[in-house]
PDB file of C-alpha atoms and ligand atoms in Angstrom:
ATOM      1  CA  MET W  26      94.592  70.000-122.061  1.00  0.00           C
ATOM      2  CA  ARG W  27      93.368  66.824-120.432  1.00  0.00           C
ATOM      3  CA  GLU W  28      89.649  66.248-120.681  1.00  0.00           C
ATOM      4  CA  LYS W  29      87.689  66.229-117.415  1.00  0.00           C
ATOM      5  CA  ILE W  30      85.057  63.527-117.342  1.00  0.00           C
ATOM      6  CA  ILE W  31      82.340  62.229-115.053  1.00  0.00           C
ATOM      7  CA  ALA W  32      81.062  58.927-116.465  1.00  0.00           C
ATOM      8  CA  GLY W  33      78.176  56.879-115.100  1.00  0.00           C
ATOM      9  CA  ASN W  34      78.384  53.121-115.565  1.00  0.00           C
ATOM     10  CA  TRP W  35      74.850  51.812-115.123  1.00  0.00           C
ATOM     11  CA  LYS W  36      76.046  48.189-115.240  1.00  0.00           C
ATOM     12  CA  MET W  37      73.208  45.624-115.647  1.00  0.00           C
ATOM     13  CA  ASN W  38      70.485  48.026-114.534  1.00  0.00           C
ATOM     14  CA  LYS W  39      67.612  49.910-116.170  1.00  0.00           C
ATOM     15  CA  THR W  40      65.004  48.799-118.674  1.00  0.00           C
ATOM     16  CA  VAL W  41      64.539  51.111-121.649  1.00  0.00           C
ATOM     17  CA  PRO W  42      61.778  53.202-120.003  1.00  0.00           C
ATOM     18  CA  GLU W  43      63.830  53.445-116.791  1.00  0.00           C
ATOM     19  CA  ALA W  44      66.945  54.417-118.728  1.00  0.00           C
ATOM     20  CA  LEU W  45      65.043  57.107-120.611  1.00  0.00           C
ATOM     21  CA  SER W  46      63.561  58.548-117.475  1.00  0.00           C
ATOM     22  CA  LEU W  47      67.002  58.716-115.810  1.00  0.00           C
ATOM     23  CA  VAL W  48      68.757  60.308-118.765  1.00  0.00           C
ATOM     24  CA  GLN W  49      65.974  62.851-119.323  1.00  0.00           C
ATOM     25  CA  GLU W  50      66.288  64.021-115.734  1.00  0.00           C
ATOM     26  CA  ILE W  51      70.086  64.278-116.014  1.00  0.00           C
ATOM     27  CA  LYS W  52      69.734  66.190-119.285  1.00  0.00           C
ATOM     28  CA  ILE W  53      67.209  68.673-117.926  1.00  0.00           C
ATOM     29  CA  LYS W  54      69.080  69.362-114.686  1.00  0.00           C
ATOM     30  CA  LEU W  55      72.661  69.368-116.003  1.00  0.00           C
ATOM     31  CA  THR W  56      74.122  72.849-115.709  1.00  0.00           C
ATOM     32  CA  ARG W  57      77.830  72.276-115.711  1.00  0.00           C
ATOM     33  CA  SER W  58      79.889  72.277-118.905  1.00  0.00           C
ATOM     34  CA  ASP W  59      83.538  72.098-117.780  1.00  0.00           C
ATOM     35  CA  TYR W  60      83.220  68.358-117.166  1.00  0.00           C
ATOM     36  CA  LYS W  61      82.261  66.061-120.019  1.00  0.00           C
ATOM     37  CA  VAL W  62      79.365  63.913-118.828  1.00  0.00           C
ATOM     38  CA  VAL W  63      79.135  60.372-120.191  1.00  0.00           C
ATOM     39  CA  VAL W  64      76.249  57.964-119.584  1.00  0.00           C
ATOM     40  CA  ILE W  65      76.967  54.265-120.033  1.00  0.00           C
ATOM     41  CA  PRO W  66      73.707  52.289-120.134  1.00  0.00           C
ATOM     42  CA  PRO W  67      73.371  48.565-120.856  1.00  0.00           C
ATOM     43  CA  PHE W  68      73.501  47.594-124.557  1.00  0.00           C
ATOM     44  CA  THR W  69      69.706  47.244-124.717  1.00  0.00           C
ATOM     45  CA  ALA W  70      69.203  50.939-123.925  1.00  0.00           C
ATOM     46  CA  LEU W  71      72.003  52.414-126.051  1.00  0.00           C
ATOM     47  CA  TYR W  72      69.801  53.244-129.026  1.00  0.00           C
ATOM     48  CA  SER W  73      67.059  54.928-126.988  1.00  0.00           C
ATOM     49  CA  VAL W  74      69.422  56.791-124.675  1.00  0.00           C
ATOM     50  CA  GLY W  75      71.499  57.878-127.701  1.00  0.00           C
ATOM     51  CA  GLY W  76      68.347  59.396-129.215  1.00  0.00           C
ATOM     52  CA  ALA W  77      67.420  61.120-125.963  1.00  0.00           C
ATOM     53  CA  ILE W  78      70.804  62.851-125.584  1.00  0.00           C
ATOM     54  CA  SER W  79      71.189  63.767-129.227  1.00  0.00           C
ATOM     55  CA  GLY W  80      71.907  67.499-129.487  1.00  0.00           C
ATOM     56  CA  SER W  81      72.821  67.733-125.781  1.00  0.00           C
ATOM     57  CA  PRO W  82      76.372  67.848-124.350  1.00  0.00           C
ATOM     58  CA  ILE W  83      75.942  64.383-122.781  1.00  0.00           C
ATOM     59  CA  LYS W  84      77.971  61.640-124.449  1.00  0.00           C
ATOM     60  CA  LEU W  85      77.140  57.974-124.916  1.00  0.00           C
ATOM     61  CA  GLY W  86      79.314  55.120-123.679  1.00  0.00           C
ATOM     62  CA  ALA W  87      79.144  51.312-123.767  1.00  0.00           C
ATOM     63  CA  GLN W  88      80.154  48.894-121.023  1.00  0.00           C
ATOM     64  CA  ASN W  89      81.927  46.316-123.145  1.00  0.00           C
ATOM     65  CA  VAL W  90      82.733  45.304-126.730  1.00  0.00           C
ATOM     66  CA  PHE W  91      84.033  42.337-128.727  1.00  0.00           C
ATOM     67  CA  TRP W  92      87.146  42.835-130.848  1.00  0.00           C
ATOM     68  CA  GLU W  93      85.940  41.474-134.218  1.00  0.00           C
ATOM     69  CA  ASP W  94      83.876  43.650-136.570  1.00  0.00           C
ATOM     70  CA  ALA W  95      81.317  40.948-137.468  1.00  0.00           C
ATOM     71  CA  GLY W  96      80.906  37.185-137.669  1.00  0.00           C
ATOM     72  CA  ALA W  97      79.813  34.041-135.871  1.00  0.00           C
ATOM     73  CA  TYR W  98      80.262  35.240-132.277  1.00  0.00           C
ATOM     74  CA  THR W  99      76.863  34.588-130.719  1.00  0.00           C
ATOM     75  CA  GLY W 100      75.926  37.082-128.075  1.00  0.00           C
ATOM     76  CA  GLU W 101      78.724  39.538-128.743  1.00  0.00           C
ATOM     77  CA  ILE W 102      78.519  43.198-129.807  1.00  0.00           C
ATOM     78  CA  SER W 103      81.076  44.596-132.236  1.00  0.00           C
ATOM     79  CA  PRO W 104      82.779  47.993-132.300  1.00  0.00           C
ATOM     80  CA  VAL W 105      81.110  48.661-135.666  1.00  0.00           C
ATOM     81  CA  MET W 106      77.700  48.232-134.035  1.00  0.00           C
ATOM     82  CA  LEU W 107      78.605  50.561-131.168  1.00  0.00           C
ATOM     83  CA  ALA W 108      79.996  53.262-133.443  1.00  0.00           C
ATOM     84  CA  ASP W 109      76.826  52.995-135.542  1.00  0.00           C
ATOM     85  CA  LEU W 110      74.770  53.875-132.441  1.00  0.00           C
ATOM     86  CA  GLY W 111      76.804  56.985-131.742  1.00  0.00           C
ATOM     87  CA  VAL W 112      78.819  55.465-128.905  1.00  0.00           C
ATOM     88  CA  GLU W 113      81.919  57.560-128.190  1.00  0.00           C
ATOM     89  CA  TYR W 114      83.351  55.858-125.076  1.00  0.00           C
ATOM     90  CA  VAL W 115      83.733  52.151-124.333  1.00  0.00           C
ATOM     91  CA  ILE W 116      84.715  50.668-120.965  1.00  0.00           C
ATOM     92  CA  VAL W 117      87.398  48.036-121.448  1.00  0.00           C
ATOM     93  CA  GLY W 118      88.692  45.684-118.782  1.00  0.00           C
ATOM     94  CA  HIS W 119      86.260  46.547-115.986  1.00  0.00           C
ATOM     95  CA  SER W 120      87.121  44.429-112.945  1.00  0.00           C
ATOM     96  CA  GLU W 121      83.677  42.789-113.019  1.00  0.00           C
ATOM     97  CA  ARG W 122      84.415  41.545-116.543  1.00  0.00           C
ATOM     98  CA  ARG W 123      87.847  40.333-115.497  1.00  0.00           C
ATOM     99  CA  LYS W 124      86.369  38.574-112.444  1.00  0.00           C
ATOM    100  CA  TYR W 125      83.045  37.117-113.644  1.00  0.00           C
ATOM    101  CA  PHE W 126      83.717  36.631-117.355  1.00  0.00           C
ATOM    102  CA  GLY W 127      87.372  35.626-117.357  1.00  0.00           C
ATOM    103  CA  GLU W 128      88.640  38.593-119.347  1.00  0.00           C
ATOM    104  CA  THR W 129      92.388  38.359-119.659  1.00  0.00           C
ATOM    105  CA  ASP W 130      94.927  41.089-120.328  1.00  0.00           C
ATOM    106  CA  GLU W 131      95.284  39.690-123.859  1.00  0.00           C
ATOM    107  CA  MET W 132      91.535  40.062-124.513  1.00  0.00           C
ATOM    108  CA  ILE W 133      91.582  43.553-123.039  1.00  0.00           C
ATOM    109  CA  ASN W 134      94.443  44.487-125.353  1.00  0.00           C
ATOM    110  CA  LYS W 135      92.459  43.281-128.397  1.00  0.00           C
ATOM    111  CA  LYS W 136      89.361  45.182-127.285  1.00  0.00           C
ATOM    112  CA  LEU W 137      91.363  48.346-126.747  1.00  0.00           C
ATOM    113  CA  LYS W 138      92.776  48.132-130.269  1.00  0.00           C
ATOM    114  CA  ALA W 139      89.316  47.463-131.737  1.00  0.00           C
ATOM    115  CA  VAL W 140      87.787  50.486-129.994  1.00  0.00           C
ATOM    116  CA  LEU W 141      90.611  52.763-131.160  1.00  0.00           C
ATOM    117  CA  ALA W 142      90.372  51.407-134.704  1.00  0.00           C
ATOM    118  CA  HIS W 143      86.756  52.590-134.806  1.00  0.00           C
ATOM    119  CA  ASN W 144      87.591  56.051-133.506  1.00  0.00           C
ATOM    120  CA  MET W 145      85.936  55.613-130.133  1.00  0.00           C
ATOM    121  CA  THR W 146      87.624  56.313-126.803  1.00  0.00           C
ATOM    122  CA  PRO W 147      88.370  53.338-124.582  1.00  0.00           C
ATOM    123  CA  ILE W 148      88.077  53.782-120.825  1.00  0.00           C
ATOM    124  CA  LEU W 149      90.679  51.273-119.685  1.00  0.00           C
ATOM    125  CA  CYS W 150      90.097  50.083-116.110  1.00  0.00           C
ATOM    126  CA  VAL W 151      93.003  49.038-113.919  1.00  0.00           C
ATOM    127  CA  GLY W 152      93.117  48.345-110.202  1.00  0.00           C
ATOM    128  CA  GLU W 153      94.484  46.135-107.484  1.00  0.00           C
ATOM    129  CA  SER W 154      92.697  43.766-105.112  1.00  0.00           C
ATOM    130  CA  LEU W 155      92.713  44.292-101.351  1.00  0.00           C
ATOM    131  CA  GLU W 156      95.122  41.369-101.035  1.00  0.00           C
ATOM    132  CA  ASP W 157      97.525  43.009-103.508  1.00  0.00           C
ATOM    133  CA  ARG W 158      97.331  46.340-101.703  1.00  0.00           C
ATOM    134  CA  GLU W 159      97.939  44.799 -98.304  1.00  0.00           C
ATOM    135  CA  ALA W 160     100.899  42.858 -99.666  1.00  0.00           C
ATOM    136  CA  GLY W 161     102.414  46.066-101.085  1.00  0.00           C
ATOM    137  CA  ARG W 162     101.888  44.952-104.679  1.00  0.00           C
ATOM    138  CA  THR W 163      99.641  47.819-105.899  1.00  0.00           C
ATOM    139  CA  ILE W 164     102.233  49.378-108.183  1.00  0.00           C
ATOM    140  CA  ASN W 165     103.344  46.015-109.604  1.00  0.00           C
ATOM    141  CA  VAL W 166      99.758  45.054-110.429  1.00  0.00           C
ATOM    142  CA  ILE W 167      98.985  48.401-112.074  1.00  0.00           C
ATOM    143  CA  THR W 168     102.225  48.284-114.076  1.00  0.00           C
ATOM    144  CA  ALA W 169     101.517  44.771-115.318  1.00  0.00           C
ATOM    145  CA  GLN W 170      97.927  45.638-116.283  1.00  0.00           C
ATOM    146  CA  LEU W 171      99.001  48.797-118.104  1.00  0.00           C
ATOM    147  CA  LYS W 172     101.835  47.142-120.010  1.00  0.00           C
ATOM    148  CA  ALA W 173      99.682  44.203-121.099  1.00  0.00           C
ATOM    149  CA  ALA W 174      96.695  46.342-122.102  1.00  0.00           C
ATOM    150  CA  LEU W 175      98.799  48.845-124.048  1.00  0.00           C
ATOM    151  CA  ASP W 176     101.027  46.278-125.756  1.00  0.00           C
ATOM    152  CA  GLY W 177     101.500  47.185-129.416  1.00  0.00           C
ATOM    153  CA  ILE W 178      99.395  50.342-129.235  1.00  0.00           C
ATOM    154  CA  PRO W 179     101.193  53.093-131.125  1.00  0.00           C
ATOM    155  CA  PHE W 180     102.314  56.289-129.480  1.00  0.00           C
ATOM    156  CA  VAL W 181      99.792  58.381-131.470  1.00  0.00           C
ATOM    157  CA  ASP W 182      96.856  56.476-129.983  1.00  0.00           C
ATOM    158  CA  ILE W 183      97.813  56.752-126.328  1.00  0.00           C
ATOM    159  CA  GLU W 184      96.401  60.254-125.898  1.00  0.00           C
ATOM    160  CA  ASN W 185      93.048  58.901-127.112  1.00  0.00           C
ATOM    161  CA  ILE W 186      92.769  56.458-124.227  1.00  0.00           C
ATOM    162  CA  VAL W 187      91.141  57.309-120.905  1.00  0.00           C
ATOM    163  CA  ILE W 188      92.405  55.317-117.930  1.00  0.00           C
ATOM    164  CA  ALA W 189      90.229  54.618-114.899  1.00  0.00           C
ATOM    165  CA  TYR W 190      91.984  53.659-111.686  1.00  0.00           C
ATOM    166  CA  GLU W 191      89.476  51.494-109.857  1.00  0.00           C
ATOM    167  CA  PRO W 192      90.812  49.671-106.807  1.00  0.00           C
ATOM    168  CA  LEU W 193      88.781  46.461-106.583  1.00  0.00           C
ATOM    169  CA  TRP W 194      88.266  46.860-102.851  1.00  0.00           C
ATOM    170  CA  ALA W 195      86.471  50.172-103.449  1.00  0.00           C
ATOM    171  CA  ILE W 196      84.038  49.079-106.164  1.00  0.00           C
ATOM    172  CA  GLY W 197      80.477  48.756-104.935  1.00  0.00           C
ATOM    173  CA  THR W 198      81.718  48.379-101.363  1.00  0.00           C
ATOM    174  CA  GLY W 199      81.093  51.890-100.069  1.00  0.00           C
ATOM    175  CA  LYS W 200      84.793  51.955 -99.177  1.00  0.00           C
ATOM    176  CA  THR W 201      86.513  54.744-101.114  1.00  0.00           C
ATOM    177  CA  ALA W 202      90.228  55.216-101.635  1.00  0.00           C
ATOM    178  CA  THR W 203      91.367  58.297 -99.762  1.00  0.00           C
ATOM    179  CA  PRO W 204      92.215  61.247-101.999  1.00  0.00           C
ATOM    180  CA  ILE W 205      95.906  60.639-101.195  1.00  0.00           C
ATOM    181  CA  GLN W 206      95.676  56.940-102.114  1.00  0.00           C
ATOM    182  CA  ALA W 207      94.007  57.844-105.423  1.00  0.00           C
ATOM    183  CA  GLN W 208      96.474  60.659-106.138  1.00  0.00           C
ATOM    184  CA  THR W 209      99.468  58.386-105.443  1.00  0.00           C
ATOM    185  CA  VAL W 210      98.367  55.758-107.957  1.00  0.00           C
ATOM    186  CA  HIS W 211      97.296  58.338-110.552  1.00  0.00           C
ATOM    187  CA  ALA W 212     100.690  60.034-110.309  1.00  0.00           C
ATOM    188  CA  PHE W 213     102.350  56.642-110.668  1.00  0.00           C
ATOM    189  CA  ILE W 214     100.301  55.860-113.806  1.00  0.00           C
ATOM    190  CA  ARG W 215     101.459  59.151-115.333  1.00  0.00           C
ATOM    191  CA  GLU W 216     105.097  58.282-114.518  1.00  0.00           C
ATOM    192  CA  GLU W 217     104.667  54.854-116.059  1.00  0.00           C
ATOM    193  CA  LEU W 218     103.215  56.377-119.264  1.00  0.00           C
ATOM    194  CA  ASN W 219     106.190  58.739-119.377  1.00  0.00           C
ATOM    195  CA  THR W 220     108.541  55.781-119.048  1.00  0.00           C
ATOM    196  CA  LEU W 221     106.742  53.721-121.684  1.00  0.00           C
ATOM    197  CA  TYR W 222     106.139  56.495-124.223  1.00  0.00           C
ATOM    198  CA  GLY W 223     108.282  59.508-123.308  1.00  0.00           C
ATOM    199  CA  ASN W 224     107.210  62.936-124.549  1.00  0.00           C
ATOM    200  CA  ASN W 225     105.425  63.708-121.237  1.00  0.00           C
ATOM    201  CA  MET W 226     102.680  61.332-122.299  1.00  0.00           C
ATOM    202  CA  GLY W 227     101.646  60.908-118.687  1.00  0.00           C
ATOM    203  CA  ASP W 228     100.556  64.539-118.556  1.00  0.00           C
ATOM    204  CA  LYS W 229      98.348  64.174-121.613  1.00  0.00           C
ATOM    205  CA  VAL W 230      96.170  61.225-120.638  1.00  0.00           C
ATOM    206  CA  THR W 231      92.900  61.642-118.747  1.00  0.00           C
ATOM    207  CA  ILE W 232      92.857  59.462-115.637  1.00  0.00           C
ATOM    208  CA  LEU W 233      89.600  58.936-113.742  1.00  0.00           C
ATOM    209  CA  TYR W 234      89.117  57.525-110.274  1.00  0.00           C
ATOM    210  CA  GLY W 235      86.409  54.912-109.704  1.00  0.00           C
ATOM    211  CA  GLY W 236      85.224  53.181-106.564  1.00  0.00           C
ATOM    212  CA  SER W 237      82.290  54.281-104.402  1.00  0.00           C
ATOM    213  CA  VAL W 238      82.380  57.897-105.592  1.00  0.00           C
ATOM    214  CA  LYS W 239      79.460  59.785-104.035  1.00  0.00           C
ATOM    215  CA  PRO W 240      78.390  63.446-103.909  1.00  0.00           C
ATOM    216  CA  ASP W 241      80.089  63.886-100.551  1.00  0.00           C
ATOM    217  CA  ASN W 242      83.524  62.580-101.553  1.00  0.00           C
ATOM    218  CA  ALA W 243      83.579  63.840-105.176  1.00  0.00           C
ATOM    219  CA  ALA W 244      85.132  67.222-104.334  1.00  0.00           C
ATOM    220  CA  ASP W 245      88.053  65.794-102.349  1.00  0.00           C
ATOM    221  CA  LEU W 246      88.842  63.112-104.912  1.00  0.00           C
ATOM    222  CA  THR W 247      88.583  65.336-107.983  1.00  0.00           C
ATOM    223  CA  GLY W 248      90.465  68.056-106.124  1.00  0.00           C
ATOM    224  CA  MET W 249      93.658  66.004-106.377  1.00  0.00           C
ATOM    225  CA  PRO W 250      95.992  67.253-109.127  1.00  0.00           C
ATOM    226  CA  ASP W 251      96.215  63.974-111.048  1.00  0.00           C
ATOM    227  CA  VAL W 252      92.539  62.991-110.786  1.00  0.00           C
ATOM    228  CA  ASP W 253      90.689  64.199-113.892  1.00  0.00           C
ATOM    229  CA  GLY W 254      87.222  63.000-112.946  1.00  0.00           C
ATOM    230  CA  ALA W 255      85.325  59.905-111.941  1.00  0.00           C
ATOM    231  CA  LEU W 256      83.895  56.654-113.221  1.00  0.00           C
ATOM    232  CA  VAL W 257      80.777  56.193-111.119  1.00  0.00           C
ATOM    233  CA  GLY W 258      78.804  52.980-110.620  1.00  0.00           C
ATOM    234  CA  GLY W 259      76.067  52.822-107.993  1.00  0.00           C
ATOM    235  CA  ALA W 260      75.688  56.572-107.547  1.00  0.00           C
ATOM    236  CA  SER W 261      75.054  57.053-111.284  1.00  0.00           C
ATOM    237  CA  LEU W 262      71.754  55.156-111.093  1.00  0.00           C
ATOM    238  CA  LYS W 263      69.876  58.095-109.601  1.00  0.00           C
ATOM    239  CA  ALA W 264      69.892  61.529-111.220  1.00  0.00           C
ATOM    240  CA  GLU W 265      70.181  63.272-107.879  1.00  0.00           C
ATOM    241  CA  SER W 266      73.378  61.504-106.784  1.00  0.00           C
ATOM    242  CA  PHE W 267      74.962  61.546-110.255  1.00  0.00           C
ATOM    243  CA  LEU W 268      74.275  65.287-110.617  1.00  0.00           C
ATOM    244  CA  GLY W 269      75.508  65.776-107.050  1.00  0.00           C
ATOM    245  CA  ILE W 270      78.852  64.275-108.055  1.00  0.00           C
ATOM    246  CA  ILE W 271      79.012  66.404-111.208  1.00  0.00           C
ATOM    247  CA  ASN W 272      78.149  69.576-109.305  1.00  0.00           C
ATOM    248  CA  ASN W 273      80.591  68.900-106.467  1.00  0.00           C
ATOM    249  CA  ALA W 274      83.541  67.936-108.685  1.00  0.00           C
ATOM    250  CA  LYS W 275      86.464  70.337-108.444  1.00  0.00           C
TER     251      LYS W 275
HETATM  252  C1  LIG M 317      82.422  50.879-111.172  1.00  0.00           C
HETATM  253  O1  LIG M 317      81.872  49.799-111.229  1.00  0.00           O
HETATM  254  O2  LIG M 317      83.091  51.293-112.133  1.00  0.00           O
HETATM  255  C2  LIG M 317      82.305  51.639-109.936  1.00  0.00           C
HETATM  256  C3  LIG M 317      83.155  52.583-109.717  1.00  0.00           C
HETATM  257  O3  LIG M 317      81.273  51.282-109.082  1.00  0.00           O
HETATM  258  P1  LIG M 317      80.842  51.993-107.699  1.00  0.00           P
HETATM  259  O4  LIG M 317      80.855  53.483-107.957  1.00  0.00           O
HETATM  260  O5  LIG M 317      79.487  51.476-107.420  1.00  0.00           O
HETATM  261  O6  LIG M 317      81.860  51.606-106.694  1.00  0.00           O
END
């Protein structure tokens, strides 16, 4: 059974007191248990938020990671450090990291392997730009990103990866992919996993949609057969809207 997940990526927002106040409210008001709920605060709040959700069903995620375990890499955070804090999910290859920090497919591949090696679950982000979509290149872009990110990852690990389809033109823009647009790409990703790995692998991997998910579009998007949940940015910064998405998810 594929896991259903609603994950909130807080990006570069929330001081420690703000993060604690948000997560406490989510914890107190969360009633639903069929979706796994993951909060993904900035690194500086991981320890405190991890403590606040301890013993609750809410899981902890991180927004990024470096691929080495330790060493002279000023400013980086290793998978060992994340695992030590109780992090279970790590976003890898978010489009903002690709765009602003020059993350390449090769780096994303190394990060993916590092996260898996430390028994955490990567949330691998893929998605096309508006230009690619308008030029009819969506499927080519997604295929290339998937192949490069998954290069050399053994069959047994693929089921432990979560994929997030996040069209760049829908992230933080208020412009959401229609449920049909999301479903079409999700179904394609499953086909591609079947081609690459056989054994119906496409049916076994959790695939989330991300891009301006809000309480009022969550039901339609998650109602699509190949959409297993959502990776939420802006709307995860307030308990009311994040819980609204969780409660409305199909
Ligand atoms: C994201 O950054 O992963 C995201 C989906 O952001 P937003 O929900 O704000 O579009």
